[in-house]
CSV table of C-alpha atoms in Angstrom, one decimal:
chain,number,residue,atom,x,y,z
O,8,MET,CA,71.3,184.4,144.5
O,9,ARG,CA,67.7,183.9,142.6
O,10,LEU,CA,65.3,186.8,142.4
O,11,LEU,CA,61.9,186.9,141.8
O,12,VAL,CA,60.5,190.3,141.2
O,13,VAL,CA,56.4,190.1,141.3
O,14,GLY,CA,54.8,193.1,139.9
O,15,ARG,CA,54.9,195.8,136.7
O,16,LEU,CA,58.4,196.6,135.9
O,17,SER,CA,57.9,200.3,136.5
O,18,GLY,CA,60.9,202.8,136.2
O,19,GLN,CA,61.7,202.7,139.8
O,20,LEU,CA,61.4,199.1,140.1
O,21,ALA,CA,63.3,198.1,137.3
O,22,SER,CA,66.2,200.5,138.7
O,23,ALA,CA,66.2,197.8,142.1
O,24,VAL,CA,66.4,195.0,139.8
O,25,LYS,CA,69.4,196.2,138.0
O,26,MET,CA,70.7,196.9,141.4
O,27,ALA,CA,70.1,193.5,142.4
O,28,MET,CA,71.9,192.3,139.2
O,29,ALA,CA,74.9,194.4,139.7
O,30,HIS,CA,75.0,192.6,143.3
O,31,GLY,CA,75.0,189.1,141.6
O,32,ALA,CA,71.7,187.8,141.4
O,33,LYS,CA,69.8,186.1,138.7
O,34,VAL,CA,66.4,187.9,138.2
O,35,HIS,CA,63.4,186.6,136.9
O,36,HIS,CA,59.9,188.5,136.7
O,37,VAL,CA,56.4,188.1,136.7
O,38,GLU,CA,53.6,190.5,137.2
O,39,ARG,CA,50.5,188.6,139.3
O,40,GLY,CA,51.2,186.8,142.7
O,41,ASP,CA,49.6,183.4,141.4
O,42,GLN,CA,52.0,183.6,138.4
O,43,ALA,CA,54.8,183.7,141.4
O,44,THR,CA,53.4,180.5,143.3
O,45,GLU,CA,53.1,178.8,139.6
O,46,GLN,CA,56.5,179.7,138.6
O,47,LEU,CA,58.0,178.3,142.1
O,48,ARG,CA,55.7,175.4,141.6
O,49,ARG,CA,57.3,174.8,138.2
O,50,GLY,CA,60.6,174.5,139.9
O,51,GLN,CA,62.0,177.9,138.7
O,52,GLY,CA,63.1,178.4,142.3
O,53,ALA,CA,63.6,181.7,144.1
O,54,ASP,CA,65.8,182.6,147.1
O,55,LEU,CA,63.7,185.5,147.4
O,56,LEU,CA,60.7,187.6,146.6
O,57,MET,CA,60.6,191.2,145.6
O,58,VAL,CA,57.2,192.2,145.6
O,59,ASP,CA,55.1,195.2,144.8
O,60,TYR,CA,53.3,196.2,148.0
O,61,ARG,CA,50.0,196.8,146.1
O,62,ILE,CA,49.5,193.2,145.7
O,63,ASP,CA,48.2,191.0,148.1
O,64,ILE,CA,51.3,189.3,150.2
O,65,ALA,CA,49.3,187.6,152.4
O,66,ALA,CA,47.4,185.7,149.8
O,67,LEU,CA,50.6,185.0,147.8
O,68,ILE,CA,52.6,183.8,151.1
O,69,ALA,CA,49.5,181.6,151.9
O,70,ALA,CA,49.3,180.3,148.4
O,71,ASN,CA,52.9,179.6,148.4
O,72,GLU,CA,52.7,177.7,151.9
O,73,ALA,CA,49.8,175.7,150.7
O,74,GLU,CA,52.4,174.0,148.4
O,75,ARG,CA,54.8,173.7,150.8
O,76,ILE,CA,57.1,176.8,149.2
O,77,HIS,CA,59.1,178.8,151.6
O,78,VAL,CA,60.6,181.8,150.3
O,79,PRO,CA,61.2,185.0,152.2
O,80,VAL,CA,59.5,188.4,150.8
O,81,VAL,CA,60.6,191.6,150.7
O,82,ALA,CA,58.1,194.5,149.8
O,83,CYS,CA,58.8,197.6,147.8
O,84,GLY,CA,56.7,200.4,146.2
O,85,VAL,CA,57.0,204.1,145.3
O,86,ASP,CA,54.9,206.5,147.4
O,87,ALA,CA,54.1,204.2,149.9
O,88,GLY,CA,53.6,205.5,153.2
O,89,PRO,CA,54.2,204.5,156.7
O,90,ASP,CA,51.1,202.4,156.9
O,91,ASP,CA,51.7,200.7,153.8
O,92,ALA,CA,55.2,199.4,154.7
O,93,ALA,CA,53.7,198.4,158.1
O,94,ALA,CA,50.9,196.5,156.4
O,95,THR,CA,53.1,194.6,154.4
O,96,ILE,CA,55.3,193.4,157.1
O,97,ARG,CA,51.6,192.4,158.9
O,98,ALA,CA,51.2,190.1,156.0
O,99,GLY,CA,54.5,188.2,156.4
O,100,ALA,CA,57.1,190.4,154.1
O,101,LYS,CA,60.5,190.5,156.0
O,102,GLU,CA,61.4,194.0,154.8
O,103,PHE,CA,60.2,196.7,153.3
O,104,ILE,CA,62.4,198.7,150.6
O,105,PRO,CA,61.0,202.2,149.6
O,106,LEU,CA,61.4,203.2,146.1
O,107,PRO,CA,63.6,204.9,144.2
O,108,PRO,CA,65.9,202.5,145.4
O,109,GLU,CA,69.3,203.0,147.7
O,110,ALA,CA,71.9,200.8,146.2
O,111,ASP,CA,73.7,200.1,149.6
O,112,LEU,CA,70.1,199.5,151.0
O,113,ILE,CA,69.6,196.8,148.2
O,114,ALA,CA,72.8,195.4,148.8
O,115,ALA,CA,72.3,195.1,152.5
O,116,VAL,CA,68.4,193.7,152.2
O,117,LEU,CA,69.9,190.9,149.8
O,118,SER,CA,72.4,190.0,151.9
O,119,ALA,CA,70.4,189.8,155.4
O,120,VAL,CA,67.6,188.2,153.9
O,121,ALA,CA,69.1,185.4,151.6
O,122,ASP,CA,72.1,185.1,153.8
O,123,ASP,CA,74.3,184.5,150.9
O,124,ASP,CA,77.3,186.3,152.3
O,125,ARG,CA,79.0,183.2,154.0
O,126,PRO,CA,83.0,182.7,152.5
O,127,LEU,CA,84.7,180.2,153.5
O,128,ILE,CA,87.5,181.9,155.5
O,129,SER,CA,90.6,179.8,157.4
O,130,ALA,CA,93.8,180.9,158.5
O,131,ASP,CA,94.5,177.6,160.6
O,132,PRO,CA,96.6,174.6,159.1
O,133,SER,CA,94.0,171.8,159.9
O,134,MET,CA,91.2,173.7,157.8
O,135,LYS,CA,93.2,174.5,154.9
O,136,ALA,CA,94.2,170.8,154.4
O,137,VAL,CA,90.6,170.3,154.4
O,138,ILE,CA,90.0,173.1,151.7
O,139,GLY,CA,93.1,171.7,150.0
O,140,LEU,CA,91.4,168.2,149.8
O,141,ALA,CA,88.2,170.0,148.7
O,142,ASP,CA,89.7,171.7,146.0
O,143,GLN,CA,91.1,168.5,144.7
O,144,VAL,CA,87.4,167.1,144.2
O,145,ALA,CA,85.4,170.2,143.5
O,146,ARG,CA,85.4,170.1,139.6
O,147,SER,CA,84.9,165.8,139.8
O,148,GLU,CA,81.3,164.5,139.7
O,149,ALA,CA,82.0,162.4,143.0
O,150,SER,CA,79.6,162.4,145.7
O,151,ILE,CA,80.8,164.0,148.7
O,152,LEU,CA,80.1,163.4,152.5
O,153,ILE,CA,80.7,166.9,154.6
O,154,THR,CA,80.9,165.7,158.4
O,155,GLY,CA,81.7,167.6,161.7
O,156,GLU,CA,79.8,168.9,164.5
O,157,SER,CA,76.8,171.5,164.4
O,158,GLY,CA,78.3,174.8,163.5
O,159,VAL,CA,81.5,173.9,161.9
O,160,GLY,CA,80.3,175.2,158.5
O,161,LYS,CA,79.2,172.2,156.4
O,162,GLU,CA,77.0,173.9,154.4
O,163,VAL,CA,79.5,176.8,153.9
O,164,MET,CA,81.6,174.2,152.5
O,165,ALA,CA,79.2,172.7,150.4
O,166,ARG,CA,78.6,176.1,148.6
O,167,TYR,CA,82.2,176.6,148.3
O,168,LEU,CA,82.3,172.8,146.7
O,169,HIS,CA,79.6,174.1,144.4
O,170,GLN,CA,81.2,177.2,143.3
O,171,ASN,CA,84.3,175.8,142.3
O,172,SER,CA,82.6,173.0,140.4
O,173,ARG,CA,82.0,172.7,136.4
O,174,ARG,CA,78.5,172.9,137.7
O,175,ALA,CA,78.9,176.4,139.3
O,176,ASP,CA,76.8,178.6,136.8
O,177,LYS,CA,74.0,175.7,137.4
O,178,PRO,CA,71.4,176.1,140.6
O,179,PHE,CA,72.5,175.2,144.3
O,180,ILE,CA,69.6,173.9,146.1
O,181,SER,CA,69.8,172.9,149.7
O,182,VAL,CA,67.3,170.8,151.9
O,183,ASN,CA,67.4,170.3,155.4
O,184,CYS,CA,66.3,166.8,155.9
O,185,ALA,CA,65.9,167.3,159.4
O,186,ALA,CA,63.6,170.6,159.1
O,187,ILE,CA,60.8,168.3,157.1
O,188,PRO,CA,58.7,165.8,158.4
O,189,ASP,CA,59.0,162.7,157.1
O,190,ASN,CA,55.8,162.5,155.7
O,191,LEU,CA,56.2,165.9,153.7
O,192,LEU,CA,60.3,164.9,153.0
O,193,GLU,CA,59.4,162.7,150.1
O,194,SER,CA,57.3,165.4,148.2
O,195,GLU,CA,60.0,167.9,148.7
O,196,LEU,CA,62.7,165.8,147.3
O,197,PHE,CA,61.0,164.3,144.3
O,198,GLY,CA,57.7,166.3,143.8
O,199,HIS,CA,54.2,165.3,143.1
O,200,GLU,CA,51.3,165.4,140.4
O,201,LYS,CA,48.1,166.6,141.2
O,202,GLY,CA,45.9,164.9,143.2
O,203,ALA,CA,48.4,162.6,144.4
O,204,PHE,CA,47.1,163.4,148.2
O,205,THR,CA,45.0,166.0,149.7
O,206,GLY,CA,46.2,169.2,148.7
O,207,ALA,CA,47.7,168.5,146.1
O,208,VAL,CA,45.8,171.1,143.6
O,209,ALA,CA,48.5,170.8,140.8
O,210,ARG,CA,51.8,168.9,140.0
O,211,ARG,CA,54.7,170.3,142.0
O,212,VAL,CA,58.8,170.0,140.4
O,213,GLY,CA,60.5,168.7,143.7
O,214,LYS,CA,64.2,169.5,144.6
O,215,PHE,CA,65.9,167.1,142.2
O,216,GLU,CA,64.4,168.7,139.4
O,217,GLU,CA,64.9,172.1,140.3
O,218,ALA,CA,68.8,171.2,140.9
O,219,ASP,CA,68.5,169.4,137.2
O,220,GLY,CA,72.0,170.3,136.0
O,221,GLY,CA,73.8,171.6,139.4
O,222,THR,CA,74.1,170.9,142.8
O,223,LEU,CA,71.8,169.1,145.7
O,224,LEU,CA,72.8,169.5,149.2
O,225,LEU,CA,71.2,166.9,151.5
O,226,ASP,CA,71.8,168.8,154.8
O,227,GLU,CA,71.6,166.6,157.8
O,228,ILE,CA,70.9,163.3,155.8
O,229,SER,CA,71.3,161.0,158.9
O,230,GLU,CA,67.7,162.2,159.9
O,231,MET,CA,66.0,160.7,156.9
O,232,ASP,CA,63.4,157.9,157.2
O,233,VAL,CA,65.1,154.7,156.0
O,234,ARG,CA,62.5,153.7,153.9
O,235,LEU,CA,62.8,157.2,152.4
O,236,GLN,CA,66.1,156.3,151.8
O,237,ALA,CA,65.8,153.4,149.7
O,238,LYS,CA,64.2,156.0,147.0
O,239,LEU,CA,66.9,158.2,147.4
O,240,LEU,CA,69.6,155.6,146.2
O,241,ARG,CA,67.7,154.7,143.4
O,242,ALA,CA,67.6,158.2,142.6
O,243,LEU,CA,71.5,158.3,143.0
O,244,GLN,CA,72.4,155.3,141.1
O,245,GLU,CA,69.7,155.5,138.1
O,246,ARG,CA,69.4,159.0,138.0
O,247,VAL,CA,66.1,159.2,137.6
O,248,ILE,CA,62.8,159.8,140.1
O,249,ASP,CA,59.8,159.4,140.4
O,250,ARG,CA,56.9,162.1,141.4
O,251,VAL,CA,54.9,160.8,144.1
O,252,GLY,CA,51.7,159.7,142.7
O,253,GLY,CA,53.4,159.8,139.1
O,254,THR,CA,53.6,156.9,136.4
O,255,THR,CA,56.4,158.1,134.4
O,256,PRO,CA,60.3,158.5,135.4
O,257,VAL,CA,62.1,161.7,135.3
O,258,LYS,CA,65.7,161.8,134.5
O,259,VAL,CA,67.7,164.0,136.5
O,260,ASP,CA,71.5,165.3,136.0
O,261,ILE,CA,72.5,166.4,139.6
O,262,ARG,CA,75.8,166.0,141.7
O,263,ILE,CA,75.0,165.2,145.2
O,264,ILE,CA,76.3,166.7,148.4
O,265,ALA,CA,75.3,165.3,152.0
O,266,THR,CA,76.0,166.5,155.2
O,267,SER,CA,75.7,165.0,158.9
O,268,ASN,CA,77.0,165.8,162.6
O,269,ARG,CA,76.1,162.1,163.3
O,270,ASP,CA,78.4,158.9,163.1
O,271,LEU,CA,76.8,157.3,160.1
O,272,ALA,CA,78.8,154.3,160.4
O,273,ARG,CA,77.4,154.0,163.6
O,274,ALA,CA,74.0,154.6,162.6
O,275,VAL,CA,74.3,151.5,159.8
O,276,SER,CA,75.4,149.3,162.4
O,277,GLU,CA,72.1,150.6,164.5
O,278,GLY,CA,70.0,150.0,161.8
O,279,SER,CA,68.8,153.7,161.3
O,280,PHE,CA,71.0,154.1,157.8
O,281,ARG,CA,71.6,152.5,154.7
O,282,GLU,CA,75.1,150.8,154.3
O,283,ASP,CA,74.7,150.9,150.7
O,284,LEU,CA,73.5,154.6,150.8
O,285,LEU,CA,76.3,155.6,153.1
O,286,TYR,CA,78.6,153.9,150.3
O,287,ARG,CA,77.0,156.0,147.6
O,288,LEU,CA,77.3,159.0,149.0
O,289,ASN,CA,80.8,158.8,151.0
O,290,VAL,CA,82.9,158.8,147.8
O,291,VAL,CA,84.7,161.6,149.4
O,292,ASN,CA,84.4,162.3,153.0
O,293,LEU,CA,85.4,165.7,154.5
O,294,ARG,CA,85.5,166.3,157.7
O,295,LEU,CA,85.3,170.1,159.2
O,296,PRO,CA,87.3,170.2,162.4
O,297,SER,CA,85.8,171.9,165.0
O,298,LEU,CA,86.8,175.5,166.0
O,299,ARG,CA,88.3,173.8,169.2
O,300,GLU,CA,90.8,172.1,166.8
O,301,ARG,CA,91.5,175.0,164.4
O,302,PRO,CA,92.4,177.9,166.9
O,303,GLY,CA,93.8,180.0,164.0
O,304,ASP,CA,90.8,180.2,162.2
O,305,ILE,CA,89.0,182.5,165.5
O,306,PRO,CA,90.6,185.6,164.9
O,307,ALA,CA,90.3,185.7,160.9
O,308,LEU,CA,86.4,184.6,161.6
O,309,ALA,CA,86.1,187.2,164.5
O,310,ASP,CA,87.4,190.0,162.1
O,311,PHE,CA,85.0,189.3,159.7
O,312,PHE,CA,81.9,189.2,161.6
O,313,VAL,CA,82.9,192.4,163.1
O,314,ARG,CA,83.1,193.6,159.7
O,315,LYS,CA,79.7,192.0,158.5
O,316,TYR,CA,77.7,193.3,161.5
O,317,ALA,CA,79.1,196.4,161.8
O,318,ALA,CA,78.2,197.3,158.4
O,319,ALA,CA,74.5,195.6,158.8
O,320,ASN,CA,74.0,197.9,162.0
O,321,GLY,CA,75.7,201.2,160.4
O,322,VAL,CA,78.3,201.6,163.3
O,323,PRO,CA,81.9,201.9,162.6
O,324,VAL,CA,84.1,198.9,162.6
O,325,ARG,CA,86.4,198.8,165.7
O,326,PRO,CA,89.2,196.2,165.8
O,327,VAL,CA,89.4,193.7,168.7
O,328,SER,CA,91.5,194.3,171.5
O,329,ALA,CA,94.4,191.6,172.2
O,330,ASP,CA,92.9,190.7,175.6
O,331,ALA,CA,89.6,189.5,173.8
O,332,ARG,CA,91.5,188.2,170.9
O,333,ARG,CA,93.4,185.9,173.9
O,334,ALA,CA,89.4,185.1,175.2
O,335,LEU,CA,88.3,184.2,172.1
O,336,THR,CA,91.2,181.9,171.4
O,337,ALA,CA,90.9,180.1,174.7
O,338,HIS,CA,86.9,179.6,174.7
O,339,ARG,CA,85.7,175.8,173.9
O,340,TRP,CA,83.1,177.3,171.3
O,341,ASN,CA,80.7,174.0,171.8
O,342,GLY,CA,78.5,175.9,169.2
O,343,ASN,CA,81.4,176.6,166.8
O,344,VAL,CA,81.1,179.1,164.3
O,345,ARG,CA,77.8,179.5,164.6
O,346,GLU,CA,78.3,180.4,168.3
O,347,LEU,CA,80.9,183.0,167.3
O,348,GLU,CA,79.3,184.5,164.9
O,349,ASN,CA,76.8,185.4,167.4
O,350,ALA,CA,78.9,186.6,170.2
O,351,MET,CA,80.8,189.0,167.4
O,352,HIS,CA,77.2,190.2,166.5
O,353,ARG,CA,76.4,191.1,170.1
O,354,ALA,CA,79.9,192.5,170.4
O,355,VAL,CA,79.7,194.7,167.6
O,356,LEU,CA,76.3,196.3,169.5
O,357,LEU,CA,77.8,196.3,173.0
O,358,ALA,CA,81.4,197.6,172.2
O,359,GLN,CA,82.1,201.0,173.6
O,360,GLY,CA,85.5,202.9,173.0
O,361,PRO,CA,88.1,202.5,170.2
O,362,GLU,CA,88.3,198.8,170.6
O,363,ILE,CA,86.1,195.6,171.2
O,364,ASP,CA,87.4,194.4,174.3
O,365,VAL,CA,86.7,191.3,176.9
O,366,ASP,CA,83.6,193.1,178.4
O,367,ALA,CA,81.5,193.2,175.3
O,368,ILE,CA,81.8,189.4,174.3
O,369,ARG,CA,79.0,188.0,175.9
O,370,LEU,CA,77.9,184.5,175.8
O,371,PRO,CA,73.8,183.4,174.8
O,372,ASP,CA,73.1,183.7,178.8
O,373,GLY,CA,74.5,187.5,178.7
O,374,GLN,CA,77.4,186.5,180.9
O,375,PRO,CA,80.8,187.6,180.1
O,376,LEU,CA,83.1,185.7,178.3
O,377,THR,CA,85.7,185.9,181.1
O,378,GLY,CA,86.0,183.4,183.6
O,379,ALA,CA,86.3,179.7,184.0
O,380,THR,CA,86.8,179.2,179.9
O,381,TYR,CA,89.3,182.4,180.1
O,382,ASP,CA,92.4,183.0,182.0
O,383,ALA,CA,94.7,185.6,180.5
O,384,GLY,CA,97.9,184.3,182.8
O,385,PRO,CA,101.1,183.2,181.2
O,386,ALA,CA,100.6,179.5,181.9
O,387,SER,CA,97.1,179.7,180.0
O,388,ARG,CA,98.6,181.4,177.1
O,389,ALA,CA,101.4,179.2,177.2
O,390,ALA,CA,99.2,176.3,177.1
O,391,GLN,CA,97.1,177.8,174.3
O,392,THR,CA,100.4,178.5,172.3
O,393,ALA,CA,101.4,174.7,172.7
O,394,ASP,CA,98.3,173.5,171.7
O,395,ALA,CA,98.4,175.4,168.3
O,396,VAL,CA,101.9,174.5,167.4
O,397,THR,CA,100.8,170.7,167.8
O,398,ARG,CA,97.8,170.8,165.7
O,399,ALA,CA,99.9,172.3,163.2
O,400,TYR,CA,102.6,169.8,163.3
O,401,VAL,CA,105.6,171.5,163.4
O,402,GLY,CA,108.5,169.7,163.9
O,403,GLN,CA,107.6,166.5,162.0
O,404,THR,CA,109.4,165.0,159.3
O,405,VAL,CA,107.8,164.7,156.0
O,406,ALA,CA,107.7,160.9,156.2
O,407,GLN,CA,105.6,161.9,159.5
O,408,MET,CA,103.3,164.1,157.9
O,409,GLU,CA,102.9,161.9,154.8
O,410,LYS,CA,102.1,158.8,157.4
O,411,THR,CA,99.8,161.5,159.3
O,412,LEU,CA,98.1,162.3,155.8
O,413,ILE,CA,97.2,159.0,154.4
O,414,LEU,CA,96.3,157.6,158.2
O,415,ASP,CA,93.8,160.6,158.1
O,416,THR,CA,92.4,159.9,154.6
O,417,LEU,CA,91.7,156.4,155.2
O,418,GLY,CA,89.7,157.1,158.5
O,419,HIS,CA,88.0,159.7,156.4
O,420,CYS,CA,86.8,157.0,153.8
O,421,LEU,CA,85.8,154.7,156.4
O,422,GLY,CA,88.8,152.3,156.0
O,423,ASN,CA,87.8,152.2,152.1
O,424,ARG,CA,91.6,151.9,150.5
O,425,THR,CA,90.4,152.7,147.0
O,426,HIS,CA,88.7,155.7,147.9
O,427,ALA,CA,91.8,156.9,150.3
O,428,ALA,CA,94.3,155.9,147.1
O,429,ASN,CA,92.1,158.0,144.5
O,430,ILE,CA,91.9,161.1,146.9
O,431,LEU,CA,95.9,160.8,147.6
O,432,GLY,CA,96.5,160.4,144.1
O,433,ILE,CA,99.0,157.3,144.4
O,434,SER,CA,98.1,153.9,143.3
O,435,ILE,CA,96.3,151.1,145.6
O,436,ARG,CA,99.4,148.9,145.7
O,437,THR,CA,101.6,151.9,146.8
O,438,LEU,CA,98.8,152.7,149.8
O,439,ARG,CA,98.8,149.1,150.6
O,440,ASN,CA,102.6,149.0,150.7
O,441,LYS,CA,102.4,152.0,152.9
O,442,LEU,CA,99.9,150.5,155.4
O,443,ASN,CA,101.9,147.2,155.5
O,444,GLU,CA,104.9,149.4,156.3
O,445,TYR,CA,103.0,151.4,159.3
O,446,ALA,CA,101.6,148.2,160.2
O,447,ASP,CA,105.4,146.2,160.9
O,448,GLU,CA,106.2,149.6,163.1
O,449,GLY,CA,103.1,148.4,165.1
O,450,THR,CA,100.8,151.4,164.1
O,451,PRO,CA,96.8,150.5,164.3
O,452,ILE,CA,95.6,150.8,160.4
O,453,PRO,CA,91.9,152.0,160.3
O,454,ALA,CA,89.8,148.8,158.9
O,455,PRO,CA,87.2,149.2,156.4
O,456,GLN,CA,83.9,149.8,158.5
O,457,SER,CA,80.4,147.9,158.4
O,458,GLY,CA,81.8,145.8,155.2
O,459,ILE,CA,81.6,149.3,153.4
O,460,SER,CA,84.7,148.8,151.2
O,461,ALA,CA,84.8,144.8,150.8
O,462,ALA,CA,82.9,145.4,147.4
O,463,VAL,CA,85.8,147.6,146.1
O,464,GLY,CA,88.4,146.0,146.9
């Protein structure tokens, strides 16, 4: 996590900085609010600002927002009274940290505000297979497209890829293409020159330059306007960008990871997404299964969230009861991991007694998890067990598993034989022979979609 400290490094503030560094934060320092804005404008990015409460926090946040820079702020200070702390919160700070600091408080604030504590947790065979594929390609320079329903953990997978890449010591920058209006996204990505438009009071470095040397995540790229997609394609092909209002191309060295919860091949056929951009992004496709498709992950994730939110709320860690585990596994989780996380956060707060029981696990509307989504009877448990075993492919021969892996990989690559062969680590000739063999058996073979693989064979 990148931490920008704003204020004079007195003894107590310096101690807080050392504690943050001990928890993995990369720290930079300036003394004044205007220096902080200027540093962020130049592309010296930060995930969190730690600001001395005597600095005008409201003015700092306003200056950042005028430059379309949104970084959370925590205030801190020595001898600050309750009124001072309350004033910083009213000014826009997310938290107030009294100094001298406590190590546990620093760690909790960094985790809560920056939300970096999101490890990739898996126990289900279907998810482990995807992680295995991610491990194969993580150290490559290939662009990767991560697909799956909302809430399955696409950004967590993107961070996992970065952390296991050769760029792990460089920045990981994320841009949510769906959260930024079309008329602002170009400047956010590519930056702008002074005077490029009303309000452009100085040169602003965009996310491409901020990520130079590292990884740029284009989250929900399917929501990007088609006109901007053309400029993005040029940036990916030539590794140069043009700032808005600029005349000199700027070279960048980045790896691109993109995510989408939409079918991009269908978006291409509908004319809302460029086929050539999809080809450029989809060198490797990682499809994350929904939580319904990986029931083995549910107990492991539930246990992790219980520990996380028990620590965050200062309550004891209670184990999840056997009945609650069955209820969790039986629920459909249409919101996937995100929905499960929220449910376990509520359960930590509502649980009574030595265990987290079914009654403590509530849906967003406050209704208990029991009912239509859960039947603890023998027939329901048998169906759940059979479903989990089927997904784990228990009982298949090696040849059957090989066939499943080849066809699934080909499907992930939208029928592109060359990409599938590269991922599988076999020659294109071997792949074609296998596909001919499966076709002769009457097995449908995924065809190249929308002409994407025509140019590469």
